[in-house]
Coordinates of C-alpha atoms and ligand atoms in Angstrom, one line a residue:
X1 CA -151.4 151.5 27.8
X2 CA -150.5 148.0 27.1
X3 CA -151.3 147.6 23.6
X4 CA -150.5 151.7 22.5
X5 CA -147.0 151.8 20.4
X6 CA -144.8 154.1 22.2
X7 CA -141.7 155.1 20.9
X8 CA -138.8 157.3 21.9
X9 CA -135.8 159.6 20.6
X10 CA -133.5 159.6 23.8
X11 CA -130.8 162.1 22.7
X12 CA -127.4 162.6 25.1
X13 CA -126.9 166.5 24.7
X14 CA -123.7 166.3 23.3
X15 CA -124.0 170.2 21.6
X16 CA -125.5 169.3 18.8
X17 CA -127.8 167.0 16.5
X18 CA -126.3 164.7 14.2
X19 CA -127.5 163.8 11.1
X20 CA -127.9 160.0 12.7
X21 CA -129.7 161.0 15.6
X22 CA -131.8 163.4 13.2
X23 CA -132.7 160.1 10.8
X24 CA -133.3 158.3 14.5
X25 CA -135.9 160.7 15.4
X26 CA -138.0 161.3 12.2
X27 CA -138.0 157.0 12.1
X28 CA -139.1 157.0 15.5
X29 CA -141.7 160.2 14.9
X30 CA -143.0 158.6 11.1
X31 CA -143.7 155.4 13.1
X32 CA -145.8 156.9 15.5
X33 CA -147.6 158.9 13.4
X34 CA -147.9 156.2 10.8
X35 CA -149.9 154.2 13.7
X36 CA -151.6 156.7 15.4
X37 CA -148.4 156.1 18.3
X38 CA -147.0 158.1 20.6
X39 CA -143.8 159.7 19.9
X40 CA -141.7 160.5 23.2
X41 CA -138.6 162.7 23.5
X42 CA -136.4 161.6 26.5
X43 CA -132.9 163.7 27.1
X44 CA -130.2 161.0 28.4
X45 CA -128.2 163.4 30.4
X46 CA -126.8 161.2 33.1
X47 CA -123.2 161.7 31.8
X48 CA -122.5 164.7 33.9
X49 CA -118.8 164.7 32.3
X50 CA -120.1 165.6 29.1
X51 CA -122.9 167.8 29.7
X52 CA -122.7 170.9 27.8
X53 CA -124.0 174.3 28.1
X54 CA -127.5 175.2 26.2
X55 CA -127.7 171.7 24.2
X56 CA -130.6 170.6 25.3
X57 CA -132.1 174.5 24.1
X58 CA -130.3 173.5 20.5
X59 CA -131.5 170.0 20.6
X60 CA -135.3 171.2 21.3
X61 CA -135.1 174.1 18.6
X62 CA -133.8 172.0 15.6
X63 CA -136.4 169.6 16.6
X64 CA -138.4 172.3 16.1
X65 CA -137.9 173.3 12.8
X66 CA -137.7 169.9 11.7
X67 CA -141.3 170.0 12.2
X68 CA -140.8 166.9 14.4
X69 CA -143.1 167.7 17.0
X70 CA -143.4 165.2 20.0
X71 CA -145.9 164.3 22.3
X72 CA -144.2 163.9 25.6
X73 CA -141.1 165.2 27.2
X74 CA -139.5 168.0 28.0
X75 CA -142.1 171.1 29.3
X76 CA -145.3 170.4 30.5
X77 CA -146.0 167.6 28.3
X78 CA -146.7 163.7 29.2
X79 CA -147.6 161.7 32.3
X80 CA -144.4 159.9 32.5
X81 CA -141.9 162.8 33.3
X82 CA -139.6 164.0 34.2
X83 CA -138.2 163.2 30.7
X84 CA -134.8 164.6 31.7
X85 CA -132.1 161.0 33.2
X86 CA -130.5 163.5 35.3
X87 CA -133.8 164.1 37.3
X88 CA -134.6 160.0 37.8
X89 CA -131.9 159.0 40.1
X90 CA -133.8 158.3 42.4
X91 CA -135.7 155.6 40.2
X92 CA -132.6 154.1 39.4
X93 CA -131.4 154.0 43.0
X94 CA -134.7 151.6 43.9
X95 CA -134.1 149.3 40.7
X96 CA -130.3 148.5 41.5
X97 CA -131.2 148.0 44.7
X98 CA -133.4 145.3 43.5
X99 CA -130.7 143.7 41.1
X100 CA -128.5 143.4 44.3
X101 CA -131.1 141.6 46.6
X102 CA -131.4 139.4 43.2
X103 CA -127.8 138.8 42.7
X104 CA -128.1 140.0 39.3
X105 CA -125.6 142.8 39.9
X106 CA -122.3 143.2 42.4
X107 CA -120.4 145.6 43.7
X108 CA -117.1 146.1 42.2
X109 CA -113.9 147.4 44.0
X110 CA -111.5 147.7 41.7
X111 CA -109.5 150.7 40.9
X112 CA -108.5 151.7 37.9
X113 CA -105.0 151.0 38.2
X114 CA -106.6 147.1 38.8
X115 CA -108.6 147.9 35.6
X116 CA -105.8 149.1 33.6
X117 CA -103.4 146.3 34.9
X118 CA -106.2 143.6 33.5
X119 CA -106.6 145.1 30.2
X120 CA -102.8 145.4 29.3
X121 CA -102.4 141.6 30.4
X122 CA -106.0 140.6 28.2
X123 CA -104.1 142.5 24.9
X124 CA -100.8 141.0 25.9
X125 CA -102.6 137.4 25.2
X126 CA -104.5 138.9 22.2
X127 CA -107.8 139.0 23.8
X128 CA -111.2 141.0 24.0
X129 CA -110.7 143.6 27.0
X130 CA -113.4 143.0 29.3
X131 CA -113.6 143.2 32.9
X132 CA -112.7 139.3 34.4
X133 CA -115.4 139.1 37.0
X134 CA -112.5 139.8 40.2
X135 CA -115.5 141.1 42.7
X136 CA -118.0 139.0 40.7
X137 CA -118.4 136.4 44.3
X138 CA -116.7 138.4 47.0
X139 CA -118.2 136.9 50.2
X140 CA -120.1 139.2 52.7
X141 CA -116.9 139.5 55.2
X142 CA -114.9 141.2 51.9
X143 CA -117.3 143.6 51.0
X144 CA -118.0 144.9 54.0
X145 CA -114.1 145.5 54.7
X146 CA -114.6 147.2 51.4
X147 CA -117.5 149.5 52.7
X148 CA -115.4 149.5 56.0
X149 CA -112.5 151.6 54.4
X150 CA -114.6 153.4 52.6
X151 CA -113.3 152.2 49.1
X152 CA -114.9 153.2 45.9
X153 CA -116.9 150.8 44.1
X154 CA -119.0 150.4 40.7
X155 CA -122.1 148.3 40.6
X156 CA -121.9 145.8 37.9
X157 CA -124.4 143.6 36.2
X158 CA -123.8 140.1 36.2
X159 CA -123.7 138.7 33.1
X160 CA -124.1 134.8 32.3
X161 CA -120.7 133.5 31.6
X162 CA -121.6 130.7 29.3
X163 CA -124.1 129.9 26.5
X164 CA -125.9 132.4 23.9
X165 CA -128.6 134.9 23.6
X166 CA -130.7 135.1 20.2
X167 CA -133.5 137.7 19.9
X168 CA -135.5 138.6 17.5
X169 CA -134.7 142.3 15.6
X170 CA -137.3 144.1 13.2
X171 CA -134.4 145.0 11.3
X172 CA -131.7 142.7 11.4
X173 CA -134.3 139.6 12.8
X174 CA -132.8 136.5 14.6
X175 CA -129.6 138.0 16.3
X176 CA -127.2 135.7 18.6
X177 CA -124.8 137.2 20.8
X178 CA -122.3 134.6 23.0
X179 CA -122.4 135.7 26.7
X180 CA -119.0 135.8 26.8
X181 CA -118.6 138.4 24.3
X182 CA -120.6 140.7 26.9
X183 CA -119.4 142.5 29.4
X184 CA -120.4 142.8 33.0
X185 CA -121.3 146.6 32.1
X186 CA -121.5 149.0 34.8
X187 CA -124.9 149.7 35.9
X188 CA -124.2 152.5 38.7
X189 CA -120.3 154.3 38.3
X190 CA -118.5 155.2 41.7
X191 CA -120.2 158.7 41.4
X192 CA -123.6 157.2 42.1
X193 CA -125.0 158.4 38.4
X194 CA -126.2 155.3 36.6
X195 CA -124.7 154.6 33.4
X196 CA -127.1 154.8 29.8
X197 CA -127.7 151.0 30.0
X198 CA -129.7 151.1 33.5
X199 CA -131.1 154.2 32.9
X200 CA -132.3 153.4 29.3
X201 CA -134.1 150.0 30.4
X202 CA -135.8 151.4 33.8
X203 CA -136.9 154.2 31.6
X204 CA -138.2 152.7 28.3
X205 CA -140.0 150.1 30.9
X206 CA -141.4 153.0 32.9
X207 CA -142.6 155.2 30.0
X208 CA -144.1 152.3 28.6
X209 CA -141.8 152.2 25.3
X210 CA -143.5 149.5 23.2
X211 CA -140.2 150.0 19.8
X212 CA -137.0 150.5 20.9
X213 CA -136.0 152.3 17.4
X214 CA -132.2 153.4 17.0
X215 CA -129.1 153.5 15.6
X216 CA -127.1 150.2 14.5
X217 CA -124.1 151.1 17.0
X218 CA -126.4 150.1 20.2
X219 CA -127.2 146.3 18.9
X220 CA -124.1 145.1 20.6
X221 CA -125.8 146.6 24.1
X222 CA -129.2 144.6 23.2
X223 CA -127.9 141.4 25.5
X224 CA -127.0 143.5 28.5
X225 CA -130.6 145.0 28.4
X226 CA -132.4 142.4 27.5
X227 CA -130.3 140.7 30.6
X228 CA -132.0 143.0 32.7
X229 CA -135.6 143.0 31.4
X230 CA -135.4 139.7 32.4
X231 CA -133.6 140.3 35.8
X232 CA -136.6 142.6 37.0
X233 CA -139.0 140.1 35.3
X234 CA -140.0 143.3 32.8
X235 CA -141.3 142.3 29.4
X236 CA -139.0 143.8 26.8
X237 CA -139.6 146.7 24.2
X238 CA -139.2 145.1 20.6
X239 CA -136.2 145.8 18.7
X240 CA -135.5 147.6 15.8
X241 CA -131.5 148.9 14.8
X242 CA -131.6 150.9 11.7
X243 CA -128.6 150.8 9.5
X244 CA -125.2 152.7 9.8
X245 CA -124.5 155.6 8.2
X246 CA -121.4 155.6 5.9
X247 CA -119.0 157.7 4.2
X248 CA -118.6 157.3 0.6
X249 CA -115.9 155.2 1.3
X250 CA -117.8 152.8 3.6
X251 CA -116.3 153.9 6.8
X252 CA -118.4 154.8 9.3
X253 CA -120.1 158.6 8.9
X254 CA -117.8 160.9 11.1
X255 CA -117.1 164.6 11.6
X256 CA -113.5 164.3 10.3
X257 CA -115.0 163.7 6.8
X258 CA -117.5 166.5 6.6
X259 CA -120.4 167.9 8.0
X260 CA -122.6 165.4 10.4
X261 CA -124.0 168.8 12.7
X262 CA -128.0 169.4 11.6
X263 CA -127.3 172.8 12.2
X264 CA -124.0 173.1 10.1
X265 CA -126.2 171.7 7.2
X266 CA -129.3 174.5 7.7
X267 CA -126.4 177.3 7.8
X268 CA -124.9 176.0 4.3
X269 CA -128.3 177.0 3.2
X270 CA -130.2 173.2 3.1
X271 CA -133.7 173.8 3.9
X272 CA -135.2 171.6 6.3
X273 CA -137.2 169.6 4.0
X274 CA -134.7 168.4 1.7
X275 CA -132.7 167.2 5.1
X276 CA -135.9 165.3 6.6
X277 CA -136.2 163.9 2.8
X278 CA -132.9 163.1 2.4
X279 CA -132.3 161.7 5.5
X280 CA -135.8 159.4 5.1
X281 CA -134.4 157.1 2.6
X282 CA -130.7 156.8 4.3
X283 CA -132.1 153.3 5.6
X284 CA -135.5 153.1 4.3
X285 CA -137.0 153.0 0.8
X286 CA -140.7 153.6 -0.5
X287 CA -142.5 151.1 -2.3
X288 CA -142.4 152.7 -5.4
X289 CA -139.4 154.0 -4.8
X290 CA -140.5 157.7 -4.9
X291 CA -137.7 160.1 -4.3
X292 CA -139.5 163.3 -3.2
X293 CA -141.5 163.3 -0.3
X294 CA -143.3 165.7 2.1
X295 CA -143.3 165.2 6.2
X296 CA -147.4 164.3 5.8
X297 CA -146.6 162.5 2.8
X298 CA -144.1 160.6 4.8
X299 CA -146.0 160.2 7.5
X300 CA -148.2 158.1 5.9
X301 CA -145.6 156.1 3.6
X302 CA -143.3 155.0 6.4
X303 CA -142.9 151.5 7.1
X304 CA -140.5 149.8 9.5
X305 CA -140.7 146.9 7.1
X306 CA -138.8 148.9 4.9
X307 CA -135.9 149.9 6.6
X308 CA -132.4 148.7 4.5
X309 CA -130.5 146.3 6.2
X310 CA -127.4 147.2 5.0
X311 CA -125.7 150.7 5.7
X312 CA -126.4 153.8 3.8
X313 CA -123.8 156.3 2.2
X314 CA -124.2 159.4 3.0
X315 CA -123.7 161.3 -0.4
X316 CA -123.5 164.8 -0.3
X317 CA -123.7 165.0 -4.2
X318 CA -127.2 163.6 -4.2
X319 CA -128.0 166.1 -0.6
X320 CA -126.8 168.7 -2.7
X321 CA -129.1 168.1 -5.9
X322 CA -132.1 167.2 -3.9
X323 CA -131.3 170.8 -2.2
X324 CA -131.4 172.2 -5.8
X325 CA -134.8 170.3 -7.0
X326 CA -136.2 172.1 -3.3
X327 CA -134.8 175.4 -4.0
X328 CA -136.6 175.6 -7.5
X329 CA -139.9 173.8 -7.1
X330 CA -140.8 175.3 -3.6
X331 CA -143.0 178.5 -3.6
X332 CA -140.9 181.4 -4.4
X333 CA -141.9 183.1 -1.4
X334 CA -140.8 180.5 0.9
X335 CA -137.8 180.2 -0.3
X336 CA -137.4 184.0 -0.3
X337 CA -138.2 183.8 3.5
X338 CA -135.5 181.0 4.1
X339 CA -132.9 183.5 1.8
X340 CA -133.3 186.9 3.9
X341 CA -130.9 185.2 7.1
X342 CA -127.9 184.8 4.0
X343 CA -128.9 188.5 3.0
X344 CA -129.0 189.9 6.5
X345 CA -125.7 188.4 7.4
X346 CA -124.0 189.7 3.9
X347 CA -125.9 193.0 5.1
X348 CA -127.5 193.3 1.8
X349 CA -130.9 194.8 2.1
X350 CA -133.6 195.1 -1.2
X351 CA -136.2 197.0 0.2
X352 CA -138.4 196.4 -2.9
X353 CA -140.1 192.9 -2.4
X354 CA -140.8 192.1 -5.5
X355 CA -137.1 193.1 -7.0
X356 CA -135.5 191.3 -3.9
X357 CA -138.0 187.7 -5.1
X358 CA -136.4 188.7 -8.3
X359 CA -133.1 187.9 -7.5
X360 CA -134.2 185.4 -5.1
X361 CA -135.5 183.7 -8.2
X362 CA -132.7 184.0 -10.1
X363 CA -130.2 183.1 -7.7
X364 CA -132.1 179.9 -7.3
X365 CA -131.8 178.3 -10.9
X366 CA -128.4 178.5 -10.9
X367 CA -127.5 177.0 -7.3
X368 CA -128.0 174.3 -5.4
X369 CA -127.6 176.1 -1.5
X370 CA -129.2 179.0 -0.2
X371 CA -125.9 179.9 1.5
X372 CA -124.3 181.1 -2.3
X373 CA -127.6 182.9 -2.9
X374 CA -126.2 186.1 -2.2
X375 CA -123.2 185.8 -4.8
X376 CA -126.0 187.4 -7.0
X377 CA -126.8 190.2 -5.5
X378 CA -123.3 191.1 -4.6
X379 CA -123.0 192.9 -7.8
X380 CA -125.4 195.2 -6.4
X381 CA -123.1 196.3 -2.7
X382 CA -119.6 196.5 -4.2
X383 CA -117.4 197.8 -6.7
X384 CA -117.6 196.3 -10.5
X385 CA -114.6 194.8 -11.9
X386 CA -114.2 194.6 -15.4
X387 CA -112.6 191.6 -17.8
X388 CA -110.6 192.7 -21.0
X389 CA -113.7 190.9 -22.8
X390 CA -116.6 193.2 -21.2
X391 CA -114.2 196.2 -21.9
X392 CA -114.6 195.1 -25.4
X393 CA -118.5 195.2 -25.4
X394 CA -118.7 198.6 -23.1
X395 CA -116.4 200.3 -25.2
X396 CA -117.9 200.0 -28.7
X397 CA -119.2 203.4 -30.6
X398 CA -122.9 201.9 -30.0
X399 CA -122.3 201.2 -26.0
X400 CA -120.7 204.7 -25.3
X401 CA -123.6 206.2 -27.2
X402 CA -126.1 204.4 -25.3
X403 CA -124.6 204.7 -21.9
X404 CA -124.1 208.9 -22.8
X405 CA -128.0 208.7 -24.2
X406 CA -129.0 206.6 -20.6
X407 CA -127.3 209.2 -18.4
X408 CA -128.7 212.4 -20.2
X409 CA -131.9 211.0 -19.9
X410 CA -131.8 210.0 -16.4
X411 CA -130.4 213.1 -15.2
X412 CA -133.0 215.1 -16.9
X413 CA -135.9 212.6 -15.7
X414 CA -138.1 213.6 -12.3
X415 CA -137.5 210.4 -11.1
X416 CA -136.1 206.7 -12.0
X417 CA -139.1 204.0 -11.9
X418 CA -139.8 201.0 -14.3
X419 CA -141.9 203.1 -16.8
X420 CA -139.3 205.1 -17.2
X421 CA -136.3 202.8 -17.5
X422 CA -139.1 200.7 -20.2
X423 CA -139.3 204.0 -22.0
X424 CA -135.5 204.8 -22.6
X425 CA -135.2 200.6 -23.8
X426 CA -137.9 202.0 -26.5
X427 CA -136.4 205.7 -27.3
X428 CA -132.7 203.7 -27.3
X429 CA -134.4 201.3 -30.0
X430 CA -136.0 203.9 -32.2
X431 CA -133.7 207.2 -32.1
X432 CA -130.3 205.3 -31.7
X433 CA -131.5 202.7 -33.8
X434 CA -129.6 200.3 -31.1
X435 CA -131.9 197.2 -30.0
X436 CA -131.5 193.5 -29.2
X437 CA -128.0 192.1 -28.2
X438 CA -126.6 195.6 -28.6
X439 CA -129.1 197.3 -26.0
X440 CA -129.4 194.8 -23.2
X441 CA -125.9 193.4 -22.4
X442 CA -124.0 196.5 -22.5
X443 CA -126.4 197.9 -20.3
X444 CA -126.5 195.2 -18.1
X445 CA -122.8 194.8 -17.7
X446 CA -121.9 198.7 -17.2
X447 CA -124.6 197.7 -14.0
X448 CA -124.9 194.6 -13.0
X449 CA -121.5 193.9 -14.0
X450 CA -122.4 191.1 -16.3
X451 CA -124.4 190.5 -19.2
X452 CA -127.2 188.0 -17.9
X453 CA -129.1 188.7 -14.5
X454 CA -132.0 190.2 -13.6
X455 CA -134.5 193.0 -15.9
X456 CA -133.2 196.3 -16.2
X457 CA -135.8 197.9 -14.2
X458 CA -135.3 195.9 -11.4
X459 CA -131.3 196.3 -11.4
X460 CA -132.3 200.2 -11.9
X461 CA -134.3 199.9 -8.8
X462 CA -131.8 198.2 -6.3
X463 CA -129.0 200.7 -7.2
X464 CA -130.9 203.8 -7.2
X465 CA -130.6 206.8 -9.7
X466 CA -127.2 208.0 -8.3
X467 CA -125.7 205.0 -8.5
X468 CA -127.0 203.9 -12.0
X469 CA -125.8 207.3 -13.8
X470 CA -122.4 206.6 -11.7
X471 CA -122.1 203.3 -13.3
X472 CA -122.6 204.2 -16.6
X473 CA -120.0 207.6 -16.0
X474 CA -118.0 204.8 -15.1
X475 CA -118.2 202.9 -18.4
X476 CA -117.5 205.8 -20.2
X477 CA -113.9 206.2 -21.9
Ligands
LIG501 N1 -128.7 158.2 24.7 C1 -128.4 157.3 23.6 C2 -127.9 158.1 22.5 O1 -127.3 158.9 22.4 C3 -129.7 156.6 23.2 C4 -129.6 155.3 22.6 C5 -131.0 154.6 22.6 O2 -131.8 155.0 21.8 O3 -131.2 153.7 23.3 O4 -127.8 158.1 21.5

C-alpha cells in the first residue's frame, strides 16, 4: 500500500453539498483516476450537534449523478471501513490515550465560564483568542481532585509554545506557521466525541491517505496535524489546499450571496456536466486552456500541478453560458430526458415524442436553464392573451378568411394529423391566394399565441382538433 496514491473526500453531512466540497471531490476523484489512485469517500460525522436527518442519503446521491463514483466508503466497499467518524470512536479512544502517556496532549478543566472570562480579557488587550495553556502542567495531585469531583474536562493537544513550522504544500509550497499562532485545539470534547482534527489524522493515517487534497480554509489546521503525525511518530499525507472560492466581489463564496447548494443548482435546470465543467477550472486550468471538457476527458487532463494559487470567482454569468453551450450541443434526446422533471412538475404532458423534442429543441436555443424550458410550452396549457399589435395581424380581411377557411376544413376533416394540416397550408396558398408571412404568423399566433415557435403540425398536434378550431373561433371578430 505504501507507494499506491490514496486520496479522500471526507464530507461533514451538513444537509447538503456545496459547490466547494463538489470542486473538492471531482479534484480528489480526477487525481486518482489520473494515476490509476484510489479515490475514498469518508463521512466526518463526529459533530453529533449538527448531524442532520437523510444528508448523508443526499450527499451519496448527488455524488451519484455527478458520475463521481468512488472506490471505498460507505456500503460494502473498501478494506478500511467503517468510512462513517461516528463508528471509529473507539480508534480514537486508543490514540489519545497514547498522546497522554506521551505528554503530547492534557486534560483540560476549564469551564466555559473560565473560557469565556479568558477571551474577553485576550480582546480587552487586543489579542488573538486562544486558550492560555491554564491545565497545560497541572501536577498529578490536581487532576486527580479534578477526576475526584467528577469535573468535566477536554483533552487538548499540546502545542509547542515557541519557534515555527514550515512545510511544504503542492499548492501553496513552503508554508510557515509560528507556534504561537496555534492553538492547543481540542482533540477529545467533554462529551467523549473527538473533534475533526484527531479524527481526520488517525483516519487519513489508517486508510492509508497518501494526498490530503482540500479546501484553502483547512491550511491554518495543517500545524496542529502535522503536530500530531509527528506525536505518534506517523509519516504525514502530502499536502495540497486548493484555492478559495469567491464572490464576484472577492469575499469569500457564501449562501447569503446566492446559490452555493449542488442541488439548488441541478433544480434551476444546470445539468450535471456543465457543473463538474464549470466547477474543474474554479482553481485549475488546462494546458491549452480548453474550456469544454468531458468527466473522461478530464480525467485524463487533470494535473495537481495546475491548480491556481490564487482564489477563483465564482461567476454565475459564465455558469450560466456554459449551461447554454450544454443545453444546445448535447444530444437532443438527452437533454429531452433531463427537461421532462420541469414538464412533470408544470404538469405539462406531450404525449407525442417527437412534437415534445420539438419544443424541447426550441426551447433550448433560446435559454440558458432547463428550469425556463417550459415557458415554451405554456402557450400550449393555458389561456392566450392577446397584445393590441397581434390583434392587428389576427384581425386583417386575409387572417379572418384564413382562420374561417382552417375551421371549415377542420371540422369537415375525419381527423387532424400532419398530412392534413400540410394540405390546408397548400389549399390556403392556392384557393385563398394567401401564402408566406400572411399564412404562417396569423396562424401561429391565433395558436400558439405568438408568431415564431414551433411547425404548425406539431402545434396542431399538442392542442388537439377541439382546441385548434376553438382557438381560431376565438380569433374570430
Ligand atoms: N470534514 C471536513 C470538511 O468538511 C474535511 C476537511 C478535510 O478534508 O480534511 O469539510
Amino acid at each position: 500500500m505504501s507507494n499506491e496514491i490514496r486520496v479522500r473526500f471526507a464530507p461533514s453531512p451538513t444537509g447538503y453539498l456545496h459547490v466547494g466540497s463538489l470542486r473538492t471531490a471531482l479534484y480528489n476523484y480526477l487525481y486518482a483516476r489520473k494515476v490509476g489512485g484510489k479515490f475514498i469517500l469518508r463521512i466526518e460525522d463526529t459533530d453529533r450537534t449538527r448531524y442532520v436527518d437523510g444528508a448523508v442519503e443526499n450527499l451519496l446521491s448527488t455524488l451519484e449523478a455527478m458520475g463521481l463514483e468512488f472506490d471505498e466508503g460507505p456500503g460494502e466497499k473498501g478494506d478500511f471501513g467503517p468510512y462513517f467518524q461516528s463508528e471509529r470512536t473507539e480508534i480514537y479512544n486508543k490514540y489519545v490515550k497514547e498522546l497522554l502517556e506521551k505528554g503530547k496532549a492534557y486534560k483540560c478543566f476549564c469551564t466555559s465560564d473560565d473560557l469565556n472570562k479568558m477571551r474577553d480579557e485576550q480582546k480587552a488587550k487586543g489579542m488573538d483568542t486562544k486558550y492560555n495553556g491554564h491545565c497545560r502542567n497541572l501536577s498529578k495531585s490536581e487532576i486527580n481532585e479534578h477526576l475526584t469531583n467528577k469535573d468535566s474536562f477536554v483533552i487538548r493537544l499540546k502545542i509547542p509554545q515557541d519557534g515555527e513550522i514550515t512545510f511544504f504544500d503542492v499548492v501553496r509550497e513552503k508554508v510557515t506557521f509560528p507556534w504561537d499562532m496555534v492553538d492547543d485545539q481540542v482533540l477529545v470534547k467533554s462529551d467523549g466525541f473527538p473533534t475533526y482534527h484527531l479524527a481526520n489524522v488517525v483516519d487519513d493515517h489508517l486508510m492509508g491517505i497518501s494526498h490530503v487534497i482540500r479546501g484553502e480554509e483547512w491550511l491554518s489546521s495543517v500545524p496542529k496535524h502535522l503536530f500530531l503525525y509527528e506525536a505518534f511518530g506517523w509519516k504525514p499525507p502530502k499536502m495540497c489546499h486548493l484555492p478559495l472560492l469567491l464572490n464576484p466581489d472577492k469575499s469569500k463564496l457564501s449562501k447569503r450571496q446566492g446559490d452555493v447548494a449542488v442541488e439548488d443548482f441541478i433544480n434551476k435546470g444546470y445539468l450535471s456536466e456543465t457543473l463538474l465543467n464549470f466547477v474543474a477550472l474554479l482553481g485549475w486550468h488546462a494546458p491549452d486552456n480548453e474550456e469544454f471538457y468531458t468527466l473522461p476527458e478530464l480525467e485524463k487532463a487533470f494535473s495537481l500541478k495546475r491548480i491556481n494559487k490564487s482564489g477563483s470567482v465564482f461567476d454565475v454569468e459564465k455558469l450560466n453560458w456554459m449551461n447554454g453551450q450544454y443545453l444546445r450541443n448535447t444530444d437532443l434526446k438527452i437533454i429531452g430526458e433531463y427537461a421532462r422533471t420541469f414538464f412533470n412538475k408544470a404538469g405539462y404532458n406531450i404525449p407525442n415524442e417527437k412534437h415534445y423534442l420539438e419544443l424541447v429543441d426550441i426551447a433550448r436555443n433560446r435559454i440558458n436553464k432547463l428550469d425556463e424550458v417550459t415557458e415554451f410550452a405554456k402557450p400550449f396549457f393555458s389561456e392566450l392573451n392577446f397584445s393590441e399589435e397581434d390583434k392587428l395581424i389576427l384581425e386583417t380581411e386575409s387572417s379572418q378568411t384564413l382562420f374561417k377557411f382552417w375551421i371549415k376544413n377542420i371540422e369537415e376533416a375525419p381527423v387532424l394529423n400532419e398530412e392534413i394540416v400540410n394540405e390546408l397550408l397548400k389549399r390556403s396558398a392556392q384557393e385563398l391566394g394567401i401564402k408566406g408571412k400572411n399564412l404562417y404568423p396569423p396562424l401561429r399566433l391565433a395558436l400558439y399565441g405568438s408568431e415564431h415557435g414551433p411547425e404548425l403540425p406539431t402545434i396542431m398536434d399538442i392542442l388537439e382538433r377541439g382546441k385548434v378550431v376553438d382557438r381560431f373561433k376565438n380569433a374570430l371578430k
